[in-house]
Coordinates of C-alpha atoms in Angstrom, one line a residue:
X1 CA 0.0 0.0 0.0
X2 CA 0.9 3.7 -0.2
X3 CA 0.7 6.1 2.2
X4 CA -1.0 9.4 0.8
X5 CA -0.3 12.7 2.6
X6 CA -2.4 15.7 2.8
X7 CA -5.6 14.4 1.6
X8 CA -8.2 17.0 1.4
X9 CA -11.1 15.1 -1.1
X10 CA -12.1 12.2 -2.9
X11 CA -11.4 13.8 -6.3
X12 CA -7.7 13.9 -5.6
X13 CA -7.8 10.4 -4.2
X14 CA -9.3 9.1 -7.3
X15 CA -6.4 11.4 -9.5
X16 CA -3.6 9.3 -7.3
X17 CA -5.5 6.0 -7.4
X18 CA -6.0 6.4 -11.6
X19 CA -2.1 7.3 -11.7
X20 CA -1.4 4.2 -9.2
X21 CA -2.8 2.1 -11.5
X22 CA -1.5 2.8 -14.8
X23 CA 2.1 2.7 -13.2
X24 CA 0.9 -0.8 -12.3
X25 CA 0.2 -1.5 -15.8
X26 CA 3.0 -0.1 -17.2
X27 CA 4.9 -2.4 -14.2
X28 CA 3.1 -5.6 -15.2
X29 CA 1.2 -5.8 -12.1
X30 CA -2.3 -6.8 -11.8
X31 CA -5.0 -4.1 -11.4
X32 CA -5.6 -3.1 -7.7
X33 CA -2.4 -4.5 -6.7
X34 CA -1.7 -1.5 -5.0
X35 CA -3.8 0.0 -2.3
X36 CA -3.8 3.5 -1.2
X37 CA -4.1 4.5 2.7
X38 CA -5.5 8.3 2.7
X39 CA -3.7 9.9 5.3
X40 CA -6.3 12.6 7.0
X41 CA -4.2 15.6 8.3
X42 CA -6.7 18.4 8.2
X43 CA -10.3 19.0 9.6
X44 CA -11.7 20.0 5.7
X45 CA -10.4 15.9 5.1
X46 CA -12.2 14.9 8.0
X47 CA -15.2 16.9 6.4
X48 CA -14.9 14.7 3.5
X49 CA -13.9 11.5 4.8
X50 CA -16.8 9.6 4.2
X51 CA -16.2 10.1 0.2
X52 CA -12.3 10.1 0.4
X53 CA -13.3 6.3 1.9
X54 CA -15.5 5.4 -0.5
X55 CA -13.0 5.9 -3.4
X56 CA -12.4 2.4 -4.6
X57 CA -8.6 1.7 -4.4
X58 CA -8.8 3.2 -1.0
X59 CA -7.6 0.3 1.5
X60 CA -7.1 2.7 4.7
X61 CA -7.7 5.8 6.6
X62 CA -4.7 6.9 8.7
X63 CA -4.5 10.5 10.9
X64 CA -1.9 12.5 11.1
X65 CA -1.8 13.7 14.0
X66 CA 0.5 16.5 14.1
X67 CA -0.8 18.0 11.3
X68 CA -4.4 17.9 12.3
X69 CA -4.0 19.3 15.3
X70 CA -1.6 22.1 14.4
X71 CA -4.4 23.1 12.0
X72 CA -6.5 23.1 14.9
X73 CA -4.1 25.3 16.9
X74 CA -4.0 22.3 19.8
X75 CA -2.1 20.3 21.3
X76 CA -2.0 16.9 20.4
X77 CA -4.0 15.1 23.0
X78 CA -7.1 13.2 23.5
X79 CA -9.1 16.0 23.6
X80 CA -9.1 17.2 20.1
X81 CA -8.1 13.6 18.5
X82 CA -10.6 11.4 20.6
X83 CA -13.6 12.2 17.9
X84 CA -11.3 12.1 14.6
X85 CA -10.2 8.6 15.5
X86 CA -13.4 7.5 16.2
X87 CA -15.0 8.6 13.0
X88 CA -12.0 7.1 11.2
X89 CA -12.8 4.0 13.2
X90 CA -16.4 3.8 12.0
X91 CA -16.1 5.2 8.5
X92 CA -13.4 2.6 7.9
X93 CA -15.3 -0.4 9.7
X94 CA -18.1 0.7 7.6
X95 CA -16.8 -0.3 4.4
X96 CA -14.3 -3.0 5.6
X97 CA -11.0 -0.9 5.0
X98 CA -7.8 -0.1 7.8
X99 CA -8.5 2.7 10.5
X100 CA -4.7 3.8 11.6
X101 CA -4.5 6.0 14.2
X102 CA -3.7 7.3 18.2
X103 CA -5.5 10.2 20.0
X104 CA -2.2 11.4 21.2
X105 CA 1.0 12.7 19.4
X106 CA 3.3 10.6 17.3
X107 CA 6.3 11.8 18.3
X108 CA 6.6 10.5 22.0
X109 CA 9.1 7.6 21.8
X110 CA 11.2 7.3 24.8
X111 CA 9.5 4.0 26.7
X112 CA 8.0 3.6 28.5
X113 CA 5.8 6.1 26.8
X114 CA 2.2 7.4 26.9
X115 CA 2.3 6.2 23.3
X116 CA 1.6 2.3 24.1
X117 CA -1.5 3.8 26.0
X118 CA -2.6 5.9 23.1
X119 CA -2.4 2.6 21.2
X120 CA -4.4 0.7 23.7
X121 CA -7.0 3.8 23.4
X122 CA -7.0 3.6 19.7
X123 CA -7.4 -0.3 19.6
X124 CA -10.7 0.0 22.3
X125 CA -12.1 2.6 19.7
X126 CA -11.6 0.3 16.8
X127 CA -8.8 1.6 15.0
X128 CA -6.9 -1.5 13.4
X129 CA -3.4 0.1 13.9
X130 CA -1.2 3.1 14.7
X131 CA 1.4 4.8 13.2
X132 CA 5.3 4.6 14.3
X133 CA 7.7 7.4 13.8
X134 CA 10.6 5.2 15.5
X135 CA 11.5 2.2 16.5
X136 CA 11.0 2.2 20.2
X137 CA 7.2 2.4 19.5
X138 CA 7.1 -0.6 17.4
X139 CA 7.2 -3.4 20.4
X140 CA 4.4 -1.6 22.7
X141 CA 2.5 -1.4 19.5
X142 CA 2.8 -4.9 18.6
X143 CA 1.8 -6.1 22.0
X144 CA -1.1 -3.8 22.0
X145 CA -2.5 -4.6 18.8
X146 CA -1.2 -8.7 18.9
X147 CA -3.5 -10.6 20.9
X148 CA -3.2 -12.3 24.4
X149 CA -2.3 -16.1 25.1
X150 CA -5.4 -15.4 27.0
X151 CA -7.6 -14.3 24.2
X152 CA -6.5 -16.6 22.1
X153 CA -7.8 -19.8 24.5
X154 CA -10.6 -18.1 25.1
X155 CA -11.5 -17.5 21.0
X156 CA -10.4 -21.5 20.3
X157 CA -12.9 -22.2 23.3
X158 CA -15.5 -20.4 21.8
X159 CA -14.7 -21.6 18.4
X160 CA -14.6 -24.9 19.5
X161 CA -18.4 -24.8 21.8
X162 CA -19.7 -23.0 18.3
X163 CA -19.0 -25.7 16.3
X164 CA -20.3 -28.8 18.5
X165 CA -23.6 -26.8 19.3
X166 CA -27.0 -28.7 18.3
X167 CA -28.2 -28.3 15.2
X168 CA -30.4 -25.3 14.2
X169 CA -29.1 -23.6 17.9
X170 CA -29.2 -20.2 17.7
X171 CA -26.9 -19.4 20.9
X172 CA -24.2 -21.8 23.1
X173 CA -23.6 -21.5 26.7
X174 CA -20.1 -21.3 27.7
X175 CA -20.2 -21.0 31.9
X176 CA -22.0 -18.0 32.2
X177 CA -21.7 -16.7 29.1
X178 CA -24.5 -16.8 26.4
X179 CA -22.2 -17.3 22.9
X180 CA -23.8 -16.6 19.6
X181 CA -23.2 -15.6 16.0
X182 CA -21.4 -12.1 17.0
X183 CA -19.3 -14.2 19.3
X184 CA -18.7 -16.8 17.3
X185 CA -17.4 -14.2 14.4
X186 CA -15.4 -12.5 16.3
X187 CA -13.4 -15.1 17.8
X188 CA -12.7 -16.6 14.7
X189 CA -11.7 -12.9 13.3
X190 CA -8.9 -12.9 16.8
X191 CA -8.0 -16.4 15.5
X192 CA -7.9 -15.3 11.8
X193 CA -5.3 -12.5 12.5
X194 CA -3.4 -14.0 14.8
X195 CA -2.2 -17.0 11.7

């Protein structure tokens, strides 16, 4: 995938997406080889991000922090990036694509950091990753966004009570937990991920 910077509307999304594919032709590649990540940096792209996301080619929505919030004139912090992640988080979930993003800024990197509980903010919101300016944010970012030995069991457990349940059974009963389709789905999406 590419990262695009500075994405303001869906017309120039579909400009660089048109000009990623015909370097893929000219490259031999097959069509849609390449996907583009739209990297939202500005409140007038959050304005449009609904139609910047629905620009086929478009595999992900990242913010950039910095950048958004210096056109904000804030700090970066969870007060002004709470709301942009979130509707990053939903727009992208909406139509299947990457939401990357922290509500905090990228360039804290000395660990143990307030980064790795940006990350851990970001995952509860639904983003699917975060972005790393250095190295020493990769490993807290990993574990955040890899999942536990615990949650792991727990998925194979459900997986595993899903698939023996009686015929035609709507719902499973695992202790004192009802387990049904949502359930079901999403521990076989942790188990997906974690191959």
């Amino acid at each position: 995938s590419i990262v695009a910077p500075k994405v303001d509307n869906a017309d120039s999304v579909a400009g660089l997406v048109a000009s990623i594919r015909c370097k893929e032709t000219e490259r031999g590649l097959p069509g849609g080889a390449i996907g583009l990540i739209a990297l939202i940096e500005s409140p007038r792209a959050l304005e449009h991000i609904s139609r910047i996301a629905d620009v086929p080619g478009v595999v992900g929505l990242a913010l950039g922090v910095e950048d958004f919030t210096l056109a904000l004139g804030v700090e970066p912090g969870p007060e002004a990036l709470d709301l942009p992640c979130r509707m990053l988080a939903l727009t992208a979930a909406a139509r299947g694509l990457a939401s990357i993003g922290a509500p905090a800024s990228i360039a804290t990197f000395d660990p143990p950091s307030p980064y790795g509980a940006a990350a851990q903010r970001a995952k509860a919101m639904g983003m699917t990753g975060v972005l790393c300016i250095h190295p020493a944010q990769v490993a807290e970012v990993n574990r955040t966004f890899a999942p536990s030995e615990a949650q792991l069991a727990d998925a194979l457990l459900i997986q595993k009570a899903w698939g023996s349940r009686p015929e035609g059974a709507a719902v499973v009963r695992i202790g004192d937990r009802m387990i049904d389709a949502p359930l079901a789905k999403r521990a076989e999406r942790l188990l997906a991920g974690a191959r």
